[in-house]
């Protein structure tokens, strides 16, 4: 998994506010509304315990603090444990946490210990970024492009297929592209013969993955991928509505999914 760096998370509140205003402009709903519509849930000030985890590459500076800010932003009552790992988990439960948030280098989970529901960040991120893209009010058709069909992209593509979109997809990993075609009915994008889209969902760990030939004026690019999929130059040239944020939108999707 491509890991976040402390730099990605600087000013997380401002990043979240800016992303929320783009989501509102694109969909007419804010992030909370999209989560509510997606999962049919809303928070009742559930207590969230955030447990730092030291295994593997260890603590990411700003990670737990960012989760604290994000959970507060979405109306949850949250705290970060003093201790990490197993002792932190024990501390979280002892202090009344109903939902546990914790991540190692492979899995970032939300576990509601009251109702038993559990969420994984990668599918939850794919589903919500795809949902946001699917709600573009000015989309010119039901065609959507998905770039990257991995752990985030595939569940996002599945969400779009389930909502009745005609999903074009591309991944340089032929095995993943084949799986999306056979399991979801995704139409492979022919890089030699591209078409323009008003709605694009991207989930890759690479920069500049969106070729200019697929961009249309004022299109939406909904992308959790880090680094950003499009250059600032292309974004401005096509007046692209860019929904991109490093942690909060995916975390909101996880939390609403376990309520
Ligand atoms: P993954 O490795 O499972 O999938 C990425 C896919 O992108 C791979 O299949 C790869 O072949 C494909 N790819 C690479 N270059 C490409 C290109 N030029 N065009 C099309 N596809 C290309 O990774 P995963 O877990 O799906 O994560 C994707 C990105 O999302 C990463 O940057 C990760 O850090 C980020 N992420 C962001 C979150 C957020 O809240 N903003 C949450 C979770 C992940
Ligand atoms: C959850 C993010 C989204 C993109 N990559 C994922 C990532 O960076 N995962 C690692 C998270 C490790 C957190 C660390 C801590 O500070 O508790 N163990
Ligand atoms: Mg996010």
Short mmCIF file of N, CA and C and ligand atoms in Angstrom, two decimals, residues 16 121 125 128-129 223-224 244-252, ligand 3:
data_model
loop_
_atom_site.label_atom_id
_atom_site.label_comp_id
_atom_site.label_asym_id
_atom_site.label_seq_id
_atom_site.Cartn_x
_atom_site.Cartn_y
_atom_site.Cartn_z
N UNK A 16 -10.05 19.32 4.08
CA UNK A 16 -11.39 18.72 4.13
C UNK A 16 -12.47 19.76 3.78
N UNK A 121 -10.66 0.62 4.84
CA UNK A 121 -10.51 1.92 4.18
C UNK A 121 -10.51 1.84 2.65
N UNK A 125 -13.18 3.85 0.53
CA UNK A 125 -12.69 5.03 -0.20
C UNK A 125 -13.13 4.96 -1.66
N UNK A 128 -16.94 5.71 -2.01
CA UNK A 128 -17.43 7.09 -1.85
C UNK A 128 -16.92 8.02 -2.95
N UNK A 129 -15.68 7.85 -3.38
CA UNK A 129 -15.20 8.72 -4.47
C UNK A 129 -15.97 8.43 -5.76
N UNK A 223 -10.78 11.73 -7.17
CA UNK A 223 -9.60 10.87 -7.03
C UNK A 223 -8.99 10.89 -5.63
N UNK A 224 -8.98 9.71 -4.98
CA UNK A 224 -8.24 9.61 -3.73
C UNK A 224 -6.75 9.40 -3.95
N UNK A 244 -10.30 15.78 -4.36
CA UNK A 244 -9.10 15.05 -3.95
C UNK A 244 -8.74 15.47 -2.53
N UNK A 245 -8.53 14.50 -1.68
CA UNK A 245 -8.26 14.79 -0.26
C UNK A 245 -7.61 13.52 0.31
N UNK A 246 -6.63 13.63 1.22
CA UNK A 246 -5.81 12.46 1.53
C UNK A 246 -6.38 11.44 2.52
N UNK A 247 -7.37 11.78 3.35
CA UNK A 247 -7.77 10.83 4.40
C UNK A 247 -9.23 10.96 4.84
N UNK A 248 -9.78 12.16 4.81
CA UNK A 248 -11.06 12.41 5.49
C UNK A 248 -12.28 11.84 4.80
N UNK A 249 -12.33 11.92 3.48
CA UNK A 249 -13.53 11.46 2.77
C UNK A 249 -13.66 9.94 2.92
N UNK A 250 -12.54 9.24 2.77
CA UNK A 250 -12.55 7.79 2.94
C UNK A 250 -12.88 7.38 4.36
N UNK A 251 -12.36 8.14 5.32
CA UNK A 251 -12.65 7.83 6.73
C UNK A 251 -14.13 8.05 7.03
N UNK A 252 -14.71 9.11 6.49
CA UNK A 252 -16.14 9.36 6.70
C UNK A 252 -16.95 8.19 6.14
MG1 LIG B 3 -10.14 10.47 1.51
#
